[in-house]
Amino acid sequence: MTNVSGPETPAIVAEDVRKAERTDRVVGTIQRQGALAVLVVVVLIALATFPNFRSFDNAATILVAAAPPMLIALGMTFVIITGGIDLSVGSLYVLGGVLAAWASQYGILAAFLLPLAVCGAIGLVNGLLIAYTRMAPFIVTLAALLGARGLMRAISAEGSNTYLVQDDTFRKLGNGSFLNIGYQVWLVAGLVVIGMVVLARTRFGASVYSVGGSEDAASLMGVPVRRTKVWVYVLSGLLAGLAGAINAAKLGSGVTVLGTGMELDAIAAVVIGGTLLTGGAGTIAGTIAGVLLLGVIQNLINQVGNLNSNWQQVISGAFLALVVVAQTYLVRLRRVT
Amino acid sequence: MSTETVAARPVVDAARLKAWLPKYGVYAAIVLLVVYNIFFTPYFATWSNLRIQLIQVAPIVIVALGMALVIGTEGIDLSVGSVMALAAAFIPLYLGYGVVAAILVALLAGVAVGLINGVLVAKVGLQPIVATLALFVGGRGLAVVISEGKLVDIRNPDFLYLGSGDLLGIPVLVWIAALMVLIVGFVMRRTVFGRRLLAVGGNRPAAELAGLPVKRVLITVYVVCAVLASIAGLLSVARIQSSDASSVGLLIELSAITAVVVGGTPLTGGKVRVLGTVAGALLMQLVIATMIKHNLQPSTTEMVQAVIILIAVYVARERKTR
């Protein structure tokens, strides 16, 4: 809100407002498209320096590897825009994978439906607790992290029993490709487009933004604050479970050890993509750029043969710090003008 | 007249229970569990069992103390596990120069991480969860890079004494944890810094208006938290007798946050319950121990932990709204 009061003459004020608006627009664009710009730069440098990066196969590999994180980050974007956070997605991802592998003995439909049902239900519990008891999302989803991991271990005989995928169609879905691009990538791309439309064009999307902007204002305007909150956690749970299922299809088994720290990778990708952790602002396009950026960095580190793969974590961490610091200054710049 | 109405009330009325539970519920739960175990768990009430439990909980208590201080400023520190890993990575590299040198380097690593976190939170103005997320991601990677991903056995007897030695019949680890509790408790109750910390956490704008050195307090808190984590890291190395940067302190941030929250420190800042935090860590340890002794699987333990966290926060929430 620009406060137009004071001794200045209207003409000067109007000029100031115009100038402020221009700065605002420029800064806003940098903030929203920053990750995309960095991604383009990194990819261009990589194309110039790494011959192996240039192949179509490599690009397809990056996309396939990025598919599960992309789904998780997609749900996380909705959650974070409402001003919340979901720490349970890493556990739900592993749980979803184990459930899908187990259920695949009853056919492909079961392999999808069981993880979606269970992970969606845990998301629902998260959402109900957060929306109706006003407990902090951080703690509720932390408890869900533990609970979901416990459940996963319980059904996999304390993590010692790895279920192999029994259904051939399901396994083919994880490894097959259309136009040389994995089925998973197509599926994820479809869901991302749907997510974009929902967030940008529907009443629910508008509610998500307004809950994150100001809960009080949103409820005064008649936005169903609680219902919106419940749904974003359900969505996040569903997508994490689905990500686990397609990963199980790819690996041919439900692996019990992956997924720790996955929630924080997703948060990092969302934040790098320009979504503010304070809620109220953010885009899915940014999240795509964030996920791909982390994926490309990982891919490049693999390309440099003698580089320890642990450097990936170091570089991701440094990158994250850099981006959030830059973002904070950009936001401040906007507020000042 | 008012005395009459008070006397007419039942002994356990809901309102009083609501005020009592968040404060003393964790202690009551510990007492109940201990009594249950004494009667129903074989070999529970033995000195060797007590020793094992205390040795296991000591690093968590030390990390949770730092976490409680950070949470008292309305912050959170996700990087504590990575700090433990960093400390663990440095120990074998510098033990050749003596135990003191190795410990100093490990502590310095903590100071460095704490400074980065603190500056990002206080000066740059990042949200604590984001500021510490960067080092959560990068710190452990760095630790693994430093240690070249190797698991190193530690043989230095002086250093191992910290992890497996006894002093007056009590494990050195437990003495160190107790000392940390005393120091943090003293700082919170008796020093200007403790009061400033609470003021910053309770109402930061007001603290700024009152002329308190808010940024310095915040940076100090993150440094203290990281140093405590590096102490826990080097003690873990001394206890396990080997250094493995990829596993030391894994997921300890969750245990620490749980201990703090179950101990009754609100996530909204302005309040730090030091003894409650210790009790929170002890309760979680006791729950795990009880379930293991009764042959329940770790999976069940995790689900029970989840429920305890939710109950603790729910109870604390009731008090806040009143």
XYZ file of C-alpha atoms in Angstrom:
659
model
C 0.000 0.000 0.000
C 1.546 3.318 -1.031
C 0.884 5.995 1.471
C 0.194 9.173 -0.484
C 0.130 11.764 2.210
C 2.468 14.610 3.057
C 3.448 18.010 1.847
C 4.507 17.029 -1.704
C 2.561 18.289 -4.672
C 0.372 15.684 -6.415
C 2.487 15.762 -9.609
C 5.681 14.828 -7.779
C 3.857 12.183 -5.786
C 2.490 10.653 -8.978
C 6.008 10.628 -10.455
C 7.343 8.942 -7.299
C 4.608 6.365 -7.362
C 5.339 5.557 -10.980
C 9.049 5.193 -10.221
C 8.343 3.028 -7.215
C 6.046 0.850 -9.262
C 8.714 0.395 -11.903
C 11.355 -0.655 -9.363
C 8.793 -2.916 -7.801
C 8.104 -4.615 -11.101
C 11.786 -5.099 -11.944
C 12.661 -6.432 -8.496
C 9.597 -8.633 -8.512
C 10.565 -10.122 -11.850
C 14.112 -10.857 -10.649
C 12.695 -12.467 -7.547
C 10.268 -14.642 -9.476
C 12.453 -15.505 -12.441
C 15.835 -15.500 -10.683
C 16.008 -19.272 -10.411
C 15.095 -19.640 -14.067
C 17.792 -17.164 -15.088
C 20.415 -18.980 -12.992
C 19.234 -22.311 -14.414
C 19.661 -21.012 -17.969
C 23.141 -19.686 -17.178
C 24.221 -22.936 -15.491
C 22.865 -25.023 -18.364
C 24.603 -22.818 -20.967
C 27.926 -23.079 -19.128
C 27.443 -26.832 -18.771
C 26.673 -27.188 -22.495
C 29.864 -25.334 -23.334
C 32.154 -27.187 -20.943
C 30.869 -30.737 -20.580
C 30.585 -32.724 -23.810
C 28.640 -35.455 -22.014
C 26.057 -32.965 -20.836
C 25.082 -32.228 -24.413
C 23.382 -35.516 -25.207
C 19.640 -35.976 -25.333
C 19.984 -39.033 -23.114
C 21.590 -36.989 -20.393
C 18.770 -34.478 -20.447
C 16.286 -37.335 -20.234
C 18.229 -38.779 -17.289
C 18.080 -35.450 -15.447
C 14.335 -35.228 -16.024
C 13.655 -38.789 -14.850
C 15.740 -38.256 -11.731
C 13.932 -34.990 -11.059
C 10.452 -36.502 -11.404
C 9.830 -37.641 -7.786
C 11.420 -34.546 -6.200
C 9.329 -32.430 -8.560
C 6.080 -34.003 -7.330
C 7.057 -33.478 -3.701
C 8.135 -29.904 -4.353
C 4.862 -29.258 -6.188
C 2.843 -30.144 -3.086
C 5.305 -28.280 -0.879
C 4.800 -25.130 -2.973
C 1.082 -25.107 -2.131
C 1.823 -25.714 1.559
C 4.482 -23.031 1.782
C 2.335 -20.442 -0.027
C -0.245 -20.874 2.742
C 2.546 -20.054 5.196
C 2.916 -23.647 6.388
C 5.552 -26.330 6.038
C 5.388 -30.090 5.560
C 8.260 -32.074 7.057
C 6.517 -35.421 6.626
C 6.918 -35.760 2.856
C 10.256 -37.608 2.989
C 8.724 -40.310 5.164
C 5.550 -40.407 3.072
C 7.685 -40.830 -0.043
C 9.383 -43.929 1.391
C 6.117 -45.221 2.829
C 4.415 -44.715 -0.546
C 7.146 -46.674 -2.284
C 6.932 -49.619 0.107
C 3.126 -49.678 -0.077
C 3.164 -49.520 -3.876
C 5.653 -52.373 -4.155
C 3.659 -54.493 -1.733
C 0.308 -53.711 -3.367
C 1.612 -54.373 -6.879
C 0.872 -58.067 -6.334
C -2.800 -57.110 -6.616
C -2.301 -55.245 -9.868
C -1.293 -51.835 -11.078
C -4.393 -50.098 -9.815
C -3.733 -51.243 -6.255
C -0.105 -50.182 -6.593
C -1.285 -46.630 -7.138
C -4.369 -46.514 -4.955
C -2.914 -47.883 -1.719
C -0.056 -45.358 -1.373
C -2.387 -42.540 -2.414
C -4.995 -43.583 0.146
C -2.582 -44.004 3.057
C -0.395 -40.973 2.354
C -3.442 -38.853 1.577
C -4.975 -39.914 4.886
C -1.829 -38.932 6.801
C -1.885 -35.605 4.959
C -5.509 -35.236 6.009
C -4.602 -35.802 9.662
C -1.806 -33.225 9.321
C -4.209 -30.737 7.778
C -6.987 -31.269 10.315
C -4.611 -30.877 13.267
C -3.014 -27.773 11.799
C -6.255 -26.131 10.723
C -8.427 -26.935 13.717
C -6.102 -27.058 16.740
C -3.789 -24.271 15.608
C -0.756 -26.385 16.432
C 2.395 -25.349 14.579
C 2.723 -27.051 11.138
C 6.378 -27.640 11.890
C 5.578 -29.832 14.897
C 2.522 -31.599 13.522
C 4.344 -32.670 10.375
C 7.427 -33.561 12.421
C 5.262 -35.988 14.351
C 3.877 -37.270 11.054
C 7.450 -37.774 9.852
C 8.075 -40.102 12.802
C 4.682 -41.771 12.565
C 4.920 -42.455 8.834
C 8.433 -43.818 9.186
C 7.260 -46.059 11.991
C 4.402 -47.304 9.827
C 6.793 -47.929 6.935
C 9.114 -49.946 9.173
C 6.210 -51.858 10.646
C 5.020 -53.085 7.247
C 8.532 -53.875 6.032
C 9.561 -55.972 9.060
C 11.677 -53.165 10.541
C 13.085 -52.222 7.158
C 14.584 -55.657 6.529
C 11.931 -56.832 4.091
C 12.162 -55.283 0.635
C 9.051 -55.914 -1.439
C 9.701 -56.501 -5.108
C 7.289 -55.073 -7.629
C 5.166 -57.985 -8.895
C 3.220 -56.315 -11.656
C 4.904 -56.048 -15.048
C 2.764 -53.192 -16.309
C 3.617 -51.200 -13.197
C 7.335 -51.850 -13.660
C 7.117 -50.927 -17.320
C 5.492 -47.670 -16.355
C 8.551 -46.866 -14.299
C 11.087 -47.748 -16.972
C 9.361 -47.322 -20.286
C 9.356 -44.161 -22.331
C 7.389 -42.278 -24.934
C 9.399 -40.296 -27.530
C 12.493 -41.363 -25.554
C 11.282 -39.499 -22.497
C 10.267 -41.599 -19.493
C 6.561 -42.079 -18.761
C 7.198 -40.650 -15.316
C 8.318 -37.367 -16.811
C 5.127 -37.117 -18.854
C 3.021 -37.916 -15.808
C 4.806 -35.357 -13.682
C 4.642 -32.745 -16.436
C 0.898 -33.283 -16.680
C 0.406 -32.919 -12.952
C 2.598 -29.826 -12.851
C 0.484 -28.185 -15.550
C -2.663 -29.057 -13.609
C -1.037 -27.655 -10.480
C -0.220 -24.423 -12.271
C -3.760 -24.023 -13.535
C -5.219 -24.782 -10.107
C -2.948 -22.298 -8.370
C -3.264 -19.512 -10.884
C -6.786 -19.867 -12.228
C -9.082 -21.391 -9.642
C -10.844 -20.184 -6.548
C -8.872 -22.724 -4.511
C -5.608 -21.247 -5.813
C -6.748 -17.775 -4.861
C -7.634 -19.068 -1.381
C -4.160 -20.581 -1.018
C -2.540 -17.218 -1.716
C -4.868 -15.246 0.504
C -4.481 -17.638 3.467
C -0.722 -17.199 3.190
C -0.958 -13.455 2.769
C -3.047 -12.812 5.841
C -5.194 -15.383 7.550
C -7.338 -12.789 9.294
C -7.960 -10.807 6.144
C -8.706 -14.016 4.258
C -11.304 -15.153 6.746
C -12.892 -11.691 6.759
C -13.183 -11.914 3.006
C -15.014 -15.196 3.373
C -12.185 -17.467 2.289
C -12.594 -20.939 3.832
C -9.267 -20.721 5.676
C -9.441 -24.022 7.487
C -10.657 -26.018 4.515
C -7.912 -24.549 2.340
C -5.285 -25.503 4.895
C -6.595 -29.052 5.180
C -6.536 -29.484 1.408
C -2.976 -28.286 0.875
C -1.682 -30.892 3.344
C -3.820 -33.606 1.732
C -2.401 -32.566 -1.626
C 1.135 -32.648 -0.284
C 0.584 -36.121 1.190
C -0.964 -37.454 -2.022
C 1.867 -36.150 -4.186
C 4.539 -37.518 -1.829
C 2.842 -40.932 -1.893
C 2.576 -40.822 -5.684
C 6.252 -39.838 -5.947
C 7.097 -42.865 -3.822
C 4.959 -45.110 -6.009
C 6.555 -44.043 -9.292
C 9.986 -44.382 -7.731
C 9.111 -47.938 -6.694
C 8.011 -48.607 -10.264
C 11.346 -47.336 -11.517
C 13.478 -49.278 -9.036
C 11.317 -52.393 -9.144
C 11.125 -52.504 -5.369
C 10.081 -50.513 -2.319
C 13.355 -49.288 -0.881
C 13.202 -48.538 2.817
C 16.332 -46.477 3.309
C 15.875 -43.582 0.874
C 14.003 -40.411 1.553
C 15.644 -38.995 4.659
C 16.216 -35.328 4.088
C 13.960 -35.358 1.050
C 11.578 -32.895 2.718
C 14.411 -30.436 3.150
C 15.529 -30.843 -0.465
C 11.971 -30.052 -1.511
C 11.846 -26.995 0.739
C 15.200 -25.879 -0.655
C 13.944 -26.232 -4.227
C 10.772 -24.295 -3.462
C 12.692 -21.521 -1.729
C 15.286 -21.314 -4.517
C 12.350 -21.052 -6.897
C 11.289 -17.783 -5.313
C 8.467 -18.876 -3.028
C 8.635 -16.998 0.247
C 8.619 -19.137 3.374
C 6.537 -16.448 5.025
C 3.716 -17.402 2.701
C 1.491 -15.487 0.344
C 3.786 -15.483 -2.672
C 5.320 -18.015 -5.005
C 4.922 -19.813 -8.293
C 5.108 -23.365 -9.545
C 7.234 -22.230 -12.478
C 9.821 -21.105 -9.945
C 9.645 -24.452 -8.184
C 10.256 -26.266 -11.481
C 13.329 -24.121 -12.018
C 14.453 -24.810 -8.436
C 14.099 -28.584 -8.759
C 15.814 -28.655 -12.153
C 18.620 -26.449 -10.891
C 19.379 -28.840 -8.030
C 19.100 -31.757 -10.479
C 21.471 -30.172 -12.993
C 24.005 -29.392 -10.258
C 23.899 -33.025 -9.178
C 24.278 -34.168 -12.767
C 27.267 -31.875 -13.330
C 28.967 -33.132 -10.197
C 28.551 -36.663 -11.515
C 30.103 -35.526 -14.803
C 33.245 -34.319 -13.080
C 34.632 -37.776 -12.521
C 37.138 -37.045 -9.791
C 34.774 -34.919 -7.732
C 33.438 -36.586 -4.606
C 29.668 -36.857 -4.867
C 29.404 -35.328 -1.408
C 30.351 -32.023 -2.961
C 26.828 -31.987 -4.275
C 25.486 -31.370 -0.791
C 28.071 -28.676 -0.141
C 27.287 -26.876 -3.383
C 23.515 -27.212 -2.907
C 23.839 -25.776 0.588
C 25.991 -22.856 -0.540
C 23.631 -22.247 -3.415
C 20.619 -22.251 -1.148
C 22.271 -19.755 1.198
C 23.173 -17.511 -1.715
C 19.682 -17.557 -3.158
C 17.824 -16.910 0.070
C 20.142 -14.059 1.002
C 19.647 -12.499 -2.432
C 15.905 -12.968 -2.101
C 15.759 -11.327 1.282
C 17.522 -8.269 -0.097
C 15.182 -8.167 -3.078
C 12.123 -8.332 -0.846
C 13.552 -5.563 1.297
C 14.232 -3.469 -1.787
C 10.594 -3.823 -2.761
C 9.335 -2.796 0.645
C 11.583 0.270 0.797
C 10.482 1.702 -2.530
C -16.409 -14.479 50.240
C -13.853 -15.399 47.638
C -12.269 -17.939 49.978
C -15.573 -19.749 50.225
C -15.890 -20.156 46.476
C -12.356 -21.486 46.276
C -13.054 -24.021 48.989
C -16.224 -25.130 47.241
C -14.320 -26.147 44.131
C -13.515 -29.802 43.549
C -9.926 -30.851 44.140
C -9.176 -31.621 40.507
C -10.978 -29.103 38.389
C -10.370 -28.878 34.680
C -8.963 -25.374 34.667
C -6.363 -26.128 37.296
C -5.372 -29.326 35.535
C -4.942 -27.361 32.350
C -2.528 -24.999 34.042
C -0.723 -27.808 35.828
C -0.294 -30.289 32.968
C 1.980 -28.328 30.652
C 4.236 -27.403 33.552
C 4.548 -30.682 35.378
C 3.050 -33.230 32.975
C 6.443 -34.315 31.671
C 7.743 -34.971 35.200
C 4.580 -36.846 36.091
C 4.959 -38.963 32.964
C 8.562 -39.778 33.895
C 7.568 -40.796 37.421
C 4.734 -42.976 36.125
C 6.984 -44.678 33.602
C 9.735 -45.252 36.139
C 7.308 -46.754 38.644
C 5.808 -48.967 35.946
C 9.240 -50.144 34.861
C 10.449 -50.858 38.372
C 7.573 -53.254 38.851
C 7.093 -54.748 35.421
C 10.427 -54.597 33.593
C 13.122 -57.068 34.571
C 16.597 -55.614 35.081
C 15.236 -52.074 34.811
C 16.131 -50.881 38.281
C 19.782 -51.778 37.949
C 22.796 -49.538 38.033
C 24.078 -50.820 34.694
C 20.770 -50.071 32.974
C 20.684 -46.553 34.422
C 24.250 -46.042 33.195
C 23.417 -47.135 29.658
C 20.324 -44.946 29.507
C 22.159 -41.882 30.803
C 25.107 -42.365 28.446
C 22.729 -42.660 25.512
C 20.717 -39.591 26.409
C 23.670 -37.322 27.297
C 24.470 -36.085 23.749
C 20.775 -35.456 23.062
C 20.483 -33.430 26.281
C 23.484 -31.305 25.307
C 22.115 -30.590 21.826
C 18.612 -29.983 23.177
C 19.912 -27.350 25.617
C 21.238 -25.293 22.724
C 18.045 -25.916 20.778
C 15.972 -24.690 23.760
C 17.894 -21.413 23.784
C 17.384 -20.948 20.045
C 13.690 -21.808 20.318
C 13.487 -19.310 23.185
C 14.354 -16.596 20.650
C 11.535 -17.871 18.416
C 14.098 -19.564 16.196
C 14.997 -23.113 15.231
C 18.325 -24.703 14.383
C 18.268 -27.503 11.824
C 22.047 -27.591 11.456
C 22.934 -29.238 14.799
C 23.319 -32.721 13.289
C 25.633 -31.360 10.618
C 27.683 -29.567 13.278
C 28.072 -32.863 15.131
C 29.254 -34.442 11.880
C 31.743 -31.614 11.300
C 33.131 -31.970 14.809
C 33.379 -35.721 14.251
C 35.217 -35.189 10.958
C 37.819 -32.868 12.488
C 38.644 -35.009 15.548
C 40.735 -37.719 13.813
C 42.470 -35.104 11.662
C 43.818 -33.187 14.654
C 44.187 -35.851 17.343
C 47.817 -36.149 16.233
C 48.423 -32.689 17.689
C 46.950 -33.683 21.029
C 43.526 -34.093 22.569
C 43.223 -30.411 23.424
C 44.015 -29.340 19.883
C 41.456 -31.737 18.424
C 38.758 -30.576 20.819
C 39.571 -26.932 20.137
C 39.292 -27.425 16.388
C 35.963 -29.214 16.809
C 34.656 -26.377 18.985
C 35.927 -23.799 16.499
C 33.967 -25.545 13.761
C 30.911 -25.051 15.976
C 31.701 -21.384 16.477
C 32.069 -20.907 12.724
C 28.747 -22.573 11.917
C 27.021 -20.685 14.718
C 28.367 -17.383 13.430
C 27.103 -18.102 9.928
C 23.655 -19.090 11.222
C 23.528 -16.146 13.614
C 24.569 -13.570 11.037
C 22.065 -14.939 8.509
C 19.278 -14.728 11.082
C 20.208 -11.506 12.877
C 21.830 -9.321 10.236
C 20.494 -10.619 6.934
C 17.084 -11.224 8.459
C 16.472 -14.728 7.151
C 13.915 -16.954 8.766
C 15.821 -19.290 11.129
C 14.531 -22.427 9.418
C 15.910 -21.290 6.062
C 19.143 -19.902 7.447
C 19.979 -23.159 9.220
C 18.647 -25.309 6.368
C 21.579 -24.220 4.185
C 24.087 -25.598 6.673
C 21.946 -28.636 7.346
C 22.309 -29.485 3.664
C 25.872 -28.288 3.165
C 27.414 -29.004 6.577
C 27.171 -32.765 6.519
C 28.363 -32.840 2.915
C 31.369 -30.785 3.975
C 32.003 -33.121 6.894
C 31.961 -36.157 4.604
C 34.226 -34.373 2.127
C 36.682 -33.464 4.918
C 36.785 -37.017 6.220
C 36.890 -38.337 2.626
C 33.881 -40.471 3.471
C 35.958 -42.758 5.662
C 35.077 -44.302 8.994
C 38.102 -43.709 11.217
C 38.775 -45.715 14.370
C 39.926 -43.629 17.316
C 42.527 -45.162 19.628
C 43.738 -42.194 21.689
C 43.015 -43.304 25.292
C 42.845 -39.755 26.695
C 40.175 -38.818 24.190
C 38.257 -42.063 24.604
C 38.136 -41.400 28.352
C 35.589 -38.643 27.580
C 33.240 -41.167 26.075
C 33.712 -44.306 28.110
C 35.530 -43.268 31.275
C 34.179 -42.903 34.791
C 34.629 -40.186 37.369
C 33.541 -41.039 40.939
C 31.636 -43.980 39.503
C 29.608 -41.887 37.108
C 30.327 -41.767 33.355
C 32.296 -38.705 32.270
C 29.700 -38.094 29.541
C 27.010 -37.715 32.178
C 29.142 -35.293 34.212
C 29.686 -33.155 31.130
C 25.981 -33.134 30.257
C 25.102 -32.241 33.859
C 27.665 -29.444 33.833
C 26.150 -28.041 30.643
C 22.677 -28.161 32.189
C 23.951 -26.252 35.229
C 25.693 -23.624 33.112
C 22.733 -23.077 30.792
C 20.348 -23.027 33.751
C 22.491 -20.481 35.541
C 22.793 -18.308 32.441
C 19.035 -18.325 31.901
C 18.129 -17.618 35.497
C 20.832 -15.388 36.814
C 22.447 -13.418 34.028
C 21.566 -10.354 32.015
C 22.128 -12.360 28.855
C 19.417 -14.828 29.873
C 16.936 -12.043 30.450
C 17.837 -10.389 27.162
C 17.385 -13.681 25.342
C 13.855 -14.005 26.692
C 13.080 -10.402 25.835
C 14.263 -10.877 22.250
C 12.219 -14.050 21.913
C 9.148 -12.633 23.595
C 8.852 -9.444 21.642
C 11.638 -8.524 19.299
C 10.375 -5.066 18.269
C 9.952 -4.142 21.926
C 13.443 -5.410 22.712
C 14.804 -3.303 19.879
C 12.950 -0.239 21.134
C 14.264 -0.844 24.625
C 17.756 -0.588 23.186
C 18.770 -4.192 23.745
C 21.569 -5.483 21.505
C 19.121 -7.793 19.720
C 21.431 -8.838 16.903
C 24.308 -9.619 19.230
C 22.028 -11.704 21.451
C 20.741 -13.665 18.459
C 24.225 -14.329 17.058
C 25.452 -15.438 20.481
C 22.517 -17.837 20.859
C 23.250 -19.552 17.539
C 26.967 -19.765 18.395
C 26.161 -21.307 21.787
C 23.804 -23.795 20.160
C 26.392 -24.838 17.571
C 29.172 -25.117 20.169
C 26.970 -27.347 22.323
C 26.279 -29.448 19.228
C 29.989 -29.788 18.494
C 30.562 -30.868 22.115
C 27.880 -33.515 21.608
C 29.594 -34.479 18.352
C 32.999 -35.020 19.878
C 31.498 -36.887 22.827
C 29.643 -39.174 20.403
C 32.919 -39.901 18.628
C 34.561 -40.657 21.972
C 31.708 -42.964 22.917
C 31.472 -44.900 19.648
C 35.293 -44.925 19.413
C 35.167 -44.101 15.744
C 34.341 -41.122 13.591
C 31.837 -41.476 10.767
C 30.703 -38.139 9.410
C 27.830 -39.630 7.466
C 26.117 -41.104 10.525
C 27.063 -39.039 13.604
C 24.179 -36.850 14.706
C 21.846 -38.034 11.950
C 18.311 -36.788 12.670
C 19.388 -35.463 16.073
C 17.690 -32.162 15.265
C 14.381 -34.002 15.478
C 15.229 -35.582 18.841
C 16.413 -32.246 20.186
C 13.354 -30.333 19.024
C 11.170 -33.092 20.459
C 12.908 -32.888 23.845
C 12.492 -29.118 23.946
C 8.847 -29.197 22.921
C 7.881 -32.099 25.192
C 9.681 -30.241 27.986
C 7.214 -27.389 27.671
C 9.212 -24.701 25.888
C 6.797 -23.016 23.468
C 7.891 -22.679 19.836
C 6.658 -19.106 19.925
C 9.655 -17.935 21.927
C 10.049 -15.827 25.039
C 10.320 -18.784 27.354
C 12.994 -21.405 27.969
C 12.513 -24.352 30.281
C 15.950 -25.785 30.922
C 14.961 -28.523 33.357
C 11.886 -29.264 31.288
C 14.134 -29.827 28.271
C 16.255 -32.309 30.233
C 13.062 -33.999 31.386
C 11.773 -34.060 27.801
C 14.926 -35.832 26.611
C 14.767 -38.261 29.554
C 11.104 -39.025 28.934
C 11.672 -39.840 25.263
C 14.664 -42.010 26.194
C 12.610 -43.746 28.854
C 9.774 -44.416 26.415
C 12.163 -45.933 23.891
C 13.916 -48.001 26.562
C 10.624 -49.257 27.984
C 9.369 -50.336 24.596
C 12.612 -52.051 23.654
C 12.649 -53.907 26.983
C 9.161 -55.154 26.245
C 10.257 -56.348 22.807
C 8.292 -53.785 20.874
C 9.792 -52.939 17.512
C 11.484 -49.607 16.753
C 8.628 -48.902 14.346
C 6.104 -48.924 17.175
C 8.425 -46.733 19.213
C 8.501 -44.131 16.458
C 4.740 -44.048 16.194
C 4.426 -43.689 19.966
C 6.972 -40.863 19.883
C 4.860 -39.105 17.283
C 1.794 -39.341 19.506
C 3.715 -38.048 22.546
C 4.934 -35.021 20.601
C 1.400 -34.220 19.487
C 0.007 -34.583 23.015
C 2.750 -32.395 24.464
C 2.196 -29.633 21.953
C -1.550 -29.881 22.256
C -1.362 -29.543 26.025
C 1.013 -26.587 25.758
C -1.317 -24.961 23.247
C -4.201 -25.056 25.730
C -2.235 -22.965 28.162
C -1.243 -20.449 25.526
C -4.784 -19.677 24.469
C -5.892 -19.050 28.021
